XYZ file of C-alpha atoms in Angstrom:
709
model
C 24.065 19.617 13.306
C 23.641 23.628 13.028
C 21.375 23.998 10.050
C 20.944 27.556 9.636
C 24.825 27.743 9.332
C 25.078 25.119 7.006
C 22.505 26.826 4.454
C 24.768 29.676 4.444
C 27.441 27.955 3.054
C 25.628 25.700 0.539
C 26.582 26.094 -2.734
C 23.440 26.583 -4.868
C 24.414 23.145 -6.740
C 25.030 21.489 -3.052
C 21.182 22.453 -2.766
C 20.021 21.183 -5.935
C 21.856 17.724 -5.119
C 20.509 17.911 -0.865
C 16.316 18.120 -2.555
C 17.041 15.025 -4.899
C 17.700 11.206 -4.032
C 20.568 9.174 -5.105
C 21.284 5.448 -5.073
C 17.430 4.618 -5.170
C 16.923 4.929 -2.163
C 19.064 7.681 -0.254
C 19.802 11.528 0.576
C 22.631 12.874 -1.479
C 25.258 13.755 1.314
C 27.674 16.842 1.069
C 30.898 15.553 2.648
C 32.634 19.036 2.063
C 30.318 20.233 5.127
C 29.657 16.617 7.365
C 25.935 15.776 6.076
C 25.256 12.225 5.457
C 23.522 10.411 3.628
C 19.718 9.511 5.022
C 18.625 5.594 3.996
C 15.325 5.276 3.098
C 13.482 1.516 2.447
C 10.459 0.280 1.635
C 7.553 -1.002 4.065
C 5.211 -1.222 5.362
C 4.209 -4.493 6.413
C 7.999 -5.135 6.602
C 11.264 -4.071 5.992
C 12.501 -4.051 1.973
C 16.112 -3.423 2.315
C 17.067 -3.115 -0.951
C 20.502 -4.978 -1.874
C 22.323 -2.912 -4.668
C 20.978 0.598 -6.286
C 19.035 -0.541 -8.670
C 14.987 -1.819 -8.560
C 15.288 -5.318 -7.908
C 12.513 -5.935 -5.766
C 13.449 -9.275 -5.460
C 17.044 -8.546 -4.220
C 16.797 -7.271 -0.237
C 17.709 -8.913 3.051
C 16.287 -11.220 5.069
C 13.295 -9.575 7.165
C 10.394 -9.844 9.205
C 7.093 -10.305 6.243
C 4.346 -9.152 9.214
C 0.652 -9.437 8.070
C -0.244 -6.819 5.311
C -2.691 -3.638 6.421
C -5.237 -5.221 4.264
C -4.990 -8.154 7.314
C -4.002 -5.879 10.284
C -7.121 -3.777 10.057
C -9.370 -6.438 10.622
C -8.255 -6.807 13.759
C -9.781 -3.373 14.513
C -6.991 -3.181 17.416
C -4.208 0.151 16.960
C -2.130 -1.444 19.748
C -1.012 -4.885 18.126
C -0.090 -2.409 14.861
C 1.668 -0.378 17.168
C 3.510 -3.128 18.488
C 4.093 -4.623 14.846
C 5.237 -1.046 13.907
C 8.090 -0.961 17.071
C 9.906 -4.467 15.686
C 9.672 -2.981 12.232
C 11.157 -0.028 13.305
C 13.601 -1.915 15.104
C 14.645 -4.430 12.186
C 14.997 -0.688 10.639
C 17.314 -0.116 13.675
C 19.394 -3.511 13.154
C 19.847 -2.579 9.174
C 20.460 0.810 9.384
C 18.010 1.836 7.650
C 16.656 5.702 8.385
C 12.892 6.217 7.497
C 10.133 3.695 6.502
C 8.602 3.880 3.375
C 4.597 3.753 4.866
C 2.443 3.052 5.617
C -0.117 3.509 2.687
C -3.590 4.417 3.710
C -5.238 4.995 0.846
C -8.784 4.630 1.162
C -10.326 1.689 -0.868
C -12.212 2.586 -3.057
C -12.982 -0.246 -5.061
C -12.468 -3.505 -4.370
C -10.298 -4.282 -8.006
C -7.341 -1.721 -6.536
C -4.411 -3.820 -7.298
C -2.281 -2.101 -4.053
C -5.423 -2.388 -1.773
C -3.568 -5.338 0.528
C -1.106 -2.714 1.442
C -4.241 -0.390 2.519
C -6.059 -0.742 5.607
C -9.608 0.427 4.879
C -12.458 1.848 2.830
C -13.636 3.944 6.585
C -10.779 6.829 6.990
C -11.240 7.058 10.690
C -10.055 3.116 10.541
C -7.541 4.073 8.314
C -6.420 7.140 9.876
C -6.151 5.401 13.273
C -4.461 1.628 12.256
C -2.093 4.077 10.468
C -1.391 6.131 13.528
C -0.657 3.655 15.508
C 1.921 2.162 12.553
C 3.805 5.398 12.408
C 3.882 6.075 16.400
C 5.155 2.284 16.476
C 7.596 3.122 13.764
C 8.749 6.590 15.159
C 9.164 5.058 18.871
C 12.531 3.300 17.472
C 14.009 6.447 16.245
C 13.115 5.663 12.589
C 11.074 8.319 10.569
C 8.361 7.217 8.451
C 6.840 7.784 5.182
C 3.158 8.581 5.266
C 1.541 7.602 1.665
C 0.392 7.856 -1.296
C -0.645 11.637 -0.809
C -3.291 11.879 -2.455
C -6.257 9.747 -4.084
C -4.065 7.108 -5.249
C -7.043 4.487 -5.356
C -6.401 3.014 -8.855
C -2.813 1.303 -9.909
C -3.301 0.662 -13.557
C -2.933 4.613 -14.910
C -1.482 5.316 -11.184
C 1.645 7.280 -13.046
C -0.851 9.711 -15.465
C -4.112 9.465 -14.166
C -6.041 12.198 -13.366
C -8.268 11.788 -10.110
C -11.268 14.239 -10.549
C -13.427 15.087 -7.795
C -14.962 18.043 -5.799
C -13.418 19.370 -2.473
C -16.072 17.845 -0.333
C -15.815 14.403 -1.299
C -11.901 15.275 -1.259
C -12.180 16.485 2.087
C -14.614 14.484 3.571
C -13.155 11.273 2.524
C -9.915 10.595 0.727
C -7.769 13.350 2.833
C -9.137 12.672 6.106
C -6.568 9.581 7.124
C -3.332 11.447 6.005
C -5.247 14.447 8.413
C -5.563 11.822 11.520
C -2.031 10.568 11.013
C -0.114 14.045 10.630
C -2.251 15.554 13.900
C -2.709 12.562 15.809
C 1.240 10.840 15.358
C 3.253 13.719 13.708
C 4.880 11.661 10.662
C 8.255 12.434 9.534
C 7.806 12.669 5.836
C 4.539 12.464 3.777
C 5.163 10.797 0.013
C 2.802 12.233 -2.759
C 1.000 10.115 -4.880
C 1.868 9.850 -8.666
C -1.421 10.649 -9.916
C -3.049 14.375 -10.829
C -5.593 15.659 -8.392
C -7.942 17.841 -10.414
C -5.598 18.331 -13.503
C -2.737 19.027 -11.147
C -0.013 16.364 -10.333
C 0.482 15.858 -6.731
C 3.594 16.379 -7.330
C 3.213 20.122 -7.826
C 0.062 20.675 -6.362
C 0.259 23.611 -3.629
C -2.970 23.364 -2.299
C -2.020 19.450 -1.377
C 1.138 19.639 -0.046
C 1.255 23.680 1.322
C -2.120 25.035 1.910
C -4.334 22.195 3.447
C -0.410 19.590 4.237
C 1.387 22.109 6.244
C -0.528 25.834 6.815
C -4.029 23.990 7.611
C -2.954 20.628 9.469
C 0.934 22.049 11.071
C 2.850 19.247 9.013
C 6.403 20.245 9.700
C 8.222 17.473 8.146
C 9.528 16.375 4.224
C 7.258 16.035 1.649
C 9.190 13.357 -0.593
C 7.871 12.439 -4.288
C 6.885 8.926 -4.830
C 9.763 7.035 -6.972
C 9.557 8.346 -10.475
C 6.657 11.013 -9.850
C 7.768 14.129 -10.460
C 6.670 16.366 -13.490
C 8.110 19.777 -13.179
C 10.927 20.036 -10.655
C 11.004 23.759 -10.332
C 6.863 23.663 -9.961
C 7.096 21.283 -7.482
C 9.617 23.476 -5.202
C 7.435 26.051 -5.328
C 4.513 23.739 -4.422
C 6.104 22.515 -1.324
C 7.655 19.055 -2.828
C 11.024 19.062 -0.743
C 12.382 15.779 -2.373
C 12.644 14.187 -4.883
C 13.011 10.233 -5.255
C 14.271 8.402 -6.294
C 16.768 10.797 -7.652
C 19.805 10.701 -10.215
C 17.794 12.825 -12.749
C 20.291 15.440 -14.342
C 17.112 17.425 -16.024
C 15.525 17.928 -12.248
C 18.830 19.003 -11.167
C 19.661 21.070 -14.470
C 16.132 23.065 -14.005
C 16.818 23.643 -10.893
C 19.893 25.599 -11.338
C 19.083 27.439 -14.183
C 15.342 28.510 -12.148
C 17.431 29.550 -9.493
C 20.012 31.643 -12.075
C 17.510 33.329 -13.638
C 15.140 33.871 -10.775
C 12.467 32.459 -11.706
C 13.106 30.129 -8.634
C 13.475 32.030 -5.556
C 16.401 30.858 -3.522
C 14.310 31.068 -0.678
C 12.231 28.367 -1.467
C 15.013 25.988 -2.717
C 16.336 26.790 1.436
C 13.050 26.208 2.995
C 13.018 22.527 1.255
C 16.710 22.200 2.279
C 15.963 23.393 5.887
C 12.859 20.476 6.291
C 15.402 17.679 4.797
C 18.567 18.734 7.325
C 15.968 18.506 10.103
C 14.930 15.009 8.795
C 18.498 14.461 8.255
C 19.319 15.479 12.109
C 16.654 13.568 13.996
C 16.567 10.598 12.134
C 20.471 9.525 10.823
C 22.448 7.240 13.120
C 24.786 3.949 13.201
C 22.551 0.706 12.627
C 22.168 -1.223 15.964
C 23.247 -5.329 15.776
C 21.459 -5.384 18.815
C 18.236 -4.386 17.651
C 16.620 -6.672 15.757
C 14.918 -10.096 17.701
C 13.812 -12.348 14.498
C 12.503 -15.551 16.182
C 10.501 -13.441 18.372
C 9.033 -11.207 15.553
C 8.172 -14.795 13.737
C 6.240 -15.646 16.867
C 4.920 -12.145 16.677
C 3.496 -12.334 12.960
C 1.536 -15.875 14.111
C 0.359 -13.876 17.011
C -0.859 -10.953 15.068
C -2.024 -12.979 12.108
C -4.382 -14.951 14.202
C -5.911 -11.461 15.876
C -6.974 -10.337 12.391
C -8.154 -13.689 10.882
C -12.255 -13.188 10.001
C -14.669 -15.602 10.189
C -16.760 -15.045 7.549
C -19.324 -18.057 8.003
C -19.847 -21.080 10.025
C -21.987 -23.317 10.714
C -20.348 -25.598 13.898
C -17.527 -27.314 11.871
C -15.112 -25.091 13.634
C -13.419 -25.061 15.680
C -12.112 -28.323 14.553
C -11.502 -31.414 17.761
C -8.693 -32.605 16.401
C -10.218 -35.931 15.869
C -11.763 -35.690 12.681
C -10.130 -36.877 9.833
C -9.276 -34.598 7.585
C -9.598 -34.093 3.556
C -6.891 -31.395 2.166
C -7.266 -29.299 -0.880
C -5.839 -26.436 -2.762
C -2.469 -25.433 -3.847
C -2.072 -22.641 -1.155
C -1.980 -25.430 1.723
C 1.814 -25.802 0.582
C 2.069 -22.531 -0.760
C 0.526 -20.153 1.039
C 0.244 -16.716 -0.532
C 1.264 -14.321 2.867
C 2.451 -11.261 0.683
C 1.677 -8.874 -2.345
C 3.601 -8.259 -4.918
C 5.320 -5.266 -5.621
C 7.639 -2.884 -4.299
C 6.762 -4.071 -0.592
C 7.734 -7.981 -1.668
C 9.569 -9.102 1.575
C 12.441 -11.535 1.491
C 10.937 -13.144 5.101
C 13.458 -14.824 7.832
C 11.205 -17.436 7.695
C 7.646 -19.071 6.347
C 5.622 -21.085 8.025
C 2.869 -22.831 5.725
C -0.219 -24.653 6.880
C 1.239 -27.240 5.164
C 4.801 -26.838 7.821
C 2.675 -26.206 10.679
C -0.266 -29.511 10.318
C 3.191 -31.655 9.323
C 4.150 -31.015 13.002
C 1.210 -31.522 14.443
C 1.537 -34.931 12.579
C -2.057 -34.033 11.288
C -2.353 -35.523 7.548
C -4.610 -35.969 4.477
C -7.075 -38.830 3.788
C -8.916 -39.456 0.530
C -11.950 -37.681 -0.055
C -14.496 -40.740 0.709
C -13.185 -41.620 3.855
C -12.850 -37.772 5.174
C -15.074 -36.173 8.205
C -13.952 -32.831 7.092
C -12.763 -31.573 4.054
C -10.014 -27.812 4.495
C -9.889 -26.132 0.591
C -7.105 -23.753 0.908
C -8.008 -20.959 -1.831
C -7.856 -17.340 -2.715
C -5.814 -14.736 -5.211
C -2.389 -15.941 -5.859
C 0.356 -13.799 -7.478
C -0.724 -12.858 -10.771
C -4.095 -12.072 -9.609
C -3.440 -8.913 -7.848
C -0.094 -6.313 -7.372
C 1.237 -2.990 -6.971
C 1.007 -1.523 -11.037
C -1.682 -2.968 -12.253
C -6.261 -3.370 -10.910
C -7.683 -6.448 -10.964
C -9.329 -7.377 -13.632
C -12.528 -8.763 -12.176
C -13.555 -9.916 -8.631
C -13.636 -13.232 -9.207
C -10.919 -16.085 -7.479
C -9.203 -18.258 -10.133
C -11.671 -20.579 -12.318
C -10.113 -24.139 -11.370
C -10.600 -23.246 -7.737
C -13.811 -22.365 -8.039
C -14.341 -26.003 -10.210
C -12.976 -26.923 -7.264
C -14.705 -26.251 -4.255
C -17.872 -27.037 -6.674
C -17.322 -30.297 -6.933
C -15.988 -31.064 -2.926
C -19.191 -29.633 -2.120
C -21.205 -31.935 -4.554
C -19.101 -34.738 -2.740
C -22.054 -34.136 0.786
C -19.010 -33.314 2.910
C -18.719 -31.146 5.047
C -16.333 -28.171 3.438
C -14.380 -25.285 5.373
C -12.438 -22.631 3.055
C -9.535 -21.032 4.062
C -8.935 -17.692 1.903
C -5.939 -15.656 1.305
C -5.867 -12.564 -0.950
C -5.667 -9.053 -0.375
C -8.925 -7.878 -1.451
C -12.416 -9.234 -1.675
C -13.434 -11.729 -4.011
C -16.764 -12.792 -4.891
C -18.180 -16.020 -3.393
C -20.102 -18.052 -5.161
C -20.188 -21.173 -3.093
C -20.675 -19.044 0.045
C -23.986 -20.829 0.688
C -22.568 -24.392 -0.155
C -19.912 -24.695 2.454
C -20.145 -25.076 6.090
C -17.485 -21.992 7.010
C -15.042 -19.627 5.948
C -12.354 -18.632 7.417
C -10.190 -15.233 5.575
C -7.029 -15.471 6.807
C -6.286 -12.049 3.860
C -2.197 -12.116 3.527
C -1.119 -12.961 7.004
C 2.686 -13.052 6.730
C 5.479 -15.021 7.492
C 3.860 -17.341 9.988
C 0.690 -16.911 8.686
C -0.040 -21.399 8.839
C 0.848 -21.353 12.213
C -1.980 -18.647 12.805
C -3.924 -21.454 10.927
C -3.729 -23.953 12.827
C -4.336 -22.685 15.842
C -7.566 -20.762 15.001
C -8.906 -24.522 13.240
C -8.328 -25.967 16.135
C -9.742 -23.453 18.568
C -6.277 -22.838 20.331
C -7.096 -19.124 19.184
C -10.489 -17.946 18.410
C -11.231 -15.598 15.258
C -11.939 -11.291 16.501
C -10.987 -10.465 13.523
C -14.088 -7.765 11.944
C -14.011 -6.806 8.484
C -12.592 -3.441 7.569
C -14.236 -3.249 4.028
C -17.155 -4.654 2.606
C -17.334 -7.595 0.781
C -20.399 -7.274 -2.544
C -22.000 -10.066 -3.650
C -20.625 -9.523 -7.047
C -18.367 -6.797 -8.842
C -21.387 -4.951 -10.541
C -22.865 -4.102 -7.185
C -19.830 -1.817 -6.225
C -21.018 1.837 -7.135
C -17.739 2.777 -9.518
C -17.804 -0.291 -11.342
C -18.543 0.641 -14.972
C -16.178 3.552 -14.902
C -13.055 2.044 -12.398
C -9.537 2.121 -14.044
C -11.166 2.453 -17.919
C -9.019 5.139 -18.768
C -6.288 7.779 -17.387
C -8.952 10.281 -16.163
C -11.015 8.876 -12.731
C -14.027 10.420 -12.262
C -15.341 9.906 -8.432
C -19.131 10.667 -9.022
C -19.967 8.537 -6.535
C -18.655 11.240 -4.157
C -18.369 10.223 -0.215
C -20.726 7.062 -1.113
C -17.601 4.276 -0.661
C -18.084 1.092 0.645
C -20.629 0.718 3.697
C -21.926 3.991 2.779
C -22.925 3.435 -0.115
C -24.317 -0.065 0.034
C -26.468 1.058 3.173
C -27.602 4.522 1.961
C -28.537 2.302 -1.295
C -30.087 -0.484 0.570
C -27.622 -2.742 -1.826
C -27.078 -6.605 -0.407
C -24.001 -7.150 0.462
C -21.889 -10.594 1.166
C -20.489 -9.435 4.171
C -20.835 -5.724 5.991
C -17.893 -3.890 6.821
C -17.013 -4.581 10.835
C -18.893 -8.420 9.992
C -17.094 -11.099 12.168
C -18.336 -14.071 13.652
C -16.386 -15.805 16.733
C -16.256 -19.231 18.226
C -17.986 -17.276 21.430
C -21.171 -14.996 21.632
C -21.358 -11.445 22.835
C -24.302 -9.425 23.761
C -23.818 -5.958 23.764
C -25.985 -3.163 25.733
C -27.969 -0.265 23.704
C -25.329 2.723 24.049
C -25.997 5.790 25.976
C -25.068 8.549 25.998
C -23.428 10.344 28.651
C -22.547 14.311 28.027
C -19.710 13.818 25.013
C -19.371 9.895 25.494
C -21.024 6.769 24.264
C -20.940 3.908 26.625
C -22.206 0.427 26.349
C -21.266 -3.172 28.826
C -20.149 -6.146 26.409
C -20.391 -9.362 27.823
C -18.862 -12.847 26.688
C -22.214 -15.263 26.910
C -20.131 -18.136 25.476
C -17.826 -21.043 26.631
C -14.792 -19.667 24.815
C -12.233 -16.429 25.772
C -12.388 -14.192 22.341
C -12.366 -10.547 21.432
C -15.200 -8.015 20.112
C -15.509 -4.822 18.313
C -17.832 -1.819 20.151
C -18.330 -0.178 16.450
C -20.439 3.199 17.493
C -21.646 4.843 14.610
C -23.547 7.812 14.023
C -26.172 8.845 11.185
C -24.590 5.924 9.571
C -20.741 6.767 9.965
C -18.037 5.048 12.145
C -17.229 7.690 14.747
C -14.993 5.283 17.269
C -14.407 1.601 17.942
C -12.780 -0.472 20.342
C -11.768 -3.565 20.498
C -11.567 -5.697 24.112
C -11.022 -9.524 25.402
C -13.350 -11.479 27.898
C -13.375 -14.710 29.543
C -16.549 -16.526 29.431
C -18.849 -14.390 31.158
C -16.582 -11.683 32.094
C -18.124 -8.310 31.113
C -16.613 -4.933 30.142
C -17.941 -1.184 29.682
C -17.030 0.745 27.421
C -16.482 4.016 27.001
C -16.224 5.930 22.962
C -15.730 9.853 22.257
C -16.636 10.321 18.951
C -14.244 11.698 16.673
C -15.545 14.679 16.022
C -16.735 15.669 12.483
C -15.988 18.536 10.436
C -19.135 20.862 9.810
C -17.009 23.057 7.501
C -19.174 23.274 4.156
C -17.501 22.488 0.998
C -17.553 23.148 -2.938
C -19.352 19.747 -4.249
C -18.915 20.334 -8.277
C -15.495 19.319 -10.315
C -15.142 19.776 -14.061
C -14.571 17.009 -15.864
C -12.034 17.107 -18.260
C -11.340 14.929 -21.727
C -9.721 12.200 -21.662
C -6.329 12.468 -22.799
C -5.536 11.087 -26.882
C -3.414 8.316 -27.299
C -1.724 9.824 -30.168
C 0.455 11.497 -30.628
C 2.851 10.194 -28.266
C 3.800 12.504 -25.421
C 5.687 11.635 -22.300
C 2.977 11.003 -20.035
C 1.772 7.974 -22.847
C 2.088 4.638 -21.233
C 5.234 2.270 -22.392
C 2.468 0.098 -23.716
C 0.912 3.195 -25.822
C 3.891 3.140 -27.923
C 2.677 -0.030 -30.088
C -0.001 2.160 -32.046
C 3.040 2.783 -34.288
C 5.301 0.663 -36.580
C 8.385 2.690 -35.073
C 6.389 1.944 -31.752
C 6.282 -1.257 -31.475
C 10.065 -1.554 -32.743
C 10.877 0.359 -29.148
C 8.127 -1.119 -27.266
C 9.814 -4.740 -28.387
C 12.813 -3.594 -27.251
C 11.735 -2.117 -23.871
C 9.827 -5.445 -23.075
C 12.709 -7.881 -24.097
C 14.751 -6.155 -21.800
C 12.589 -5.995 -18.640
C 11.572 -9.591 -19.442
C 15.286 -10.823 -19.386
C 14.865 -11.593 -15.659
C 11.913 -13.541 -15.672
C 13.294 -16.170 -18.041
C 16.280 -16.160 -16.144
C 13.769 -16.925 -12.920
C 12.402 -19.959 -14.831
C 15.660 -21.428 -15.161
C 15.771 -21.784 -11.130
C 15.439 -24.686 -8.920
C 11.437 -24.609 -7.997
C 11.824 -23.263 -4.765
C 10.865 -20.208 -2.429
C 13.849 -18.399 -4.168
C 12.527 -19.010 -7.584
C 8.867 -17.758 -6.708
C 10.395 -14.417 -4.939
C 12.471 -14.265 -8.081
C 9.518 -14.509 -10.744
C 7.392 -12.570 -8.329
C 9.821 -10.035 -8.796
C 10.676 -10.277 -12.452
C 6.421 -10.442 -12.984
C 5.594 -7.539 -11.108
C 8.038 -5.119 -12.959
C 7.394 -6.464 -16.454
C 3.421 -5.300 -15.509
C 4.900 -1.957 -14.009
C 6.846 -1.284 -16.854
C 4.429 -2.131 -19.467
C 2.023 0.771 -17.587
C 4.650 3.543 -16.688
C 4.807 6.758 -18.807
C 8.015 7.641 -20.552
C 7.985 10.740 -18.220
C 8.020 8.322 -14.911
C 10.163 5.963 -16.236
C 12.813 8.757 -16.857
C 12.264 9.972 -13.571
C 12.676 6.717 -11.660
C 15.793 4.934 -13.962
C 18.368 8.107 -13.560
C 21.317 7.590 -15.441
C 20.093 4.377 -17.072
C 17.475 6.395 -18.922
C 17.329 9.844 -18.630
C 15.135 12.535 -19.656
C 16.380 12.902 -23.087
C 16.234 8.981 -24.001
C 12.287 9.691 -23.062
C 11.695 12.984 -25.281
C 13.820 10.695 -27.958
C 11.280 7.642 -27.743
C 8.122 9.681 -27.835
C 9.591 11.499 -31.086
C 10.991 8.223 -32.778
C 7.200 6.943 -31.873
C 5.881 9.626 -33.773
C 7.939 9.060 -36.743
C 10.734 11.861 -36.296
C 13.795 9.715 -36.630
C 15.702 12.398 -37.252
C 14.774 14.350 -34.281
C 14.679 11.717 -31.751
C 18.456 10.641 -32.412
C 18.995 14.366 -31.462
C 17.871 13.919 -28.197
C 19.793 10.767 -27.535
C 23.046 12.217 -28.582
C 21.713 15.784 -26.476
C 23.195 14.891 -23.327
C 21.783 16.886 -20.143
C 24.908 18.539 -18.839
C 25.301 19.245 -14.500
C 27.676 19.090 -12.156
C 28.953 16.285 -10.422
C 26.837 15.383 -7.101
C 28.755 16.769 -4.010
C 29.703 12.802 -3.258
C 31.385 13.041 -6.777
C 33.648 15.859 -6.022
C 36.102 14.540 -3.394
């Protein structure tokens, strides 16, 4: 592809189309010049190859649901993340997907963030190393990635209009670090900018983020795309360094580009730069589907291997591993209905699902009455309605019925082992009462196989927590203010996660980096040889197991390495610490006022429409429309298909409540164009005639290049 020749031959209308997506997951082709369309698909822990061109997250091609980032980060093993990335890349090639939308590497600032299951860690180095490994794995298969969400997207409820307010010191030393590591080490094809503002400026038009830091300081030379519906002012975005608007098909953005070029407020060279970046991306990654690329059965087995390496044994008084002779009483709905993935845009249509019940059934293991049992196994955790993309959790507790059940089982006097599922920490009031806690996080579609292998000692738990588990939510540094409004003040600075708890001597349930094993290990003290830190780890127990050497300097993780040792085996580990940024950055910020909820603006949430009479009518209309899939799903027979459709419908319903009118227009394209958003705001404010005028005012743009032929 002769990119400069193409740019010289392109009409301005074609350029405006090229920097806009189409059909929800594609770039615009330009048939006249032979420029093909590039296909994207959601990730990041598996492929969600959407069927159709709407935003129905429940309709996608079968693919492998691997453990989510919350789980794989607990492996502390970038090698297995790289292998997972390779497998996902193969499935992308199989379906003809050219770029995977992931990984997500945002810092886990607060355990209630609804999307924490998609993110790796509260620590920037661990998040960066694991994210880079996934990028390398996927891109080794000739498939691009989009590292997201850049930047400070650390909450979900107000993500579409929120303002993350933090000092430059906090931003650079914590929240940008994983992105910087990945850009420099793994060279991702694209970076996806977040919905929110940072210090008053939307990420999609934040020149400091997208150009000054990302491109000029870090050397990024790929494509910057928007999150789906994250664009505010398209022309400002182009000037700031936003190449591609997604999902596109927004007449208003093309119209504004064409008008700005015509009147000289958008330099032609700026538009050409974005086109050049996109054409390089297309030239590198667009290739035909490869029917031989995927190996779904092998990937199902791989998912179990990964899940076993990620599991964290958070407590064990010796009841685990089971010897297979115990009489087991099994309780908890997650035994048969294992929660193995999160909800939202990463909802995967699994090629198969093996629950703990499936794995136990295949071994001929049955449940006995409580009175007859030797050990009680409880399968508990967060169910789908408790955490999802699009909104934040309301509290850090397990469902009340589960807590009651565990208390009652503990009161029986039996040994109780809890197997936990979920994407984020929960309070564990029963910690001192139970005999064991095996945390599987969200282990992917073959998590049941991993559970059985771990419980019966065929695999040895070797995961370490990639995030702190507080005793109670009130102990979290930003607990009082988190996700309470559109303005999010990062008052705690870099005192996030273990940095905060260690510095302020706050007791926790289980610390960052913690995880037990069925064997024992001895570590020598760290010795320094030049710039290298050295220690020896010995397996002093009687089982093969994995252990992680963690190097902390001045209270901060600076390096790590996971090793696997046979009984009696020793290994010397050498770690060169990641260098620290010794620059000095400003540590202050300006606190803006919380935006008024009235009058209704384009940045108001759909749920805010309910403040007025006409707004309530519009709200009911919108919610009745998005509630239809949920009503239809409830009519389906019980089974995996019904569960999948219900999960997708619930995500859509909750997401629409929290979406802004602007973002709804930017993500719905032709279905809800920009003038409709303007009409909704006007009518909700009581300006009916003005609102009707907006409805009738169609935004005129040329046909797309693909429509010209």
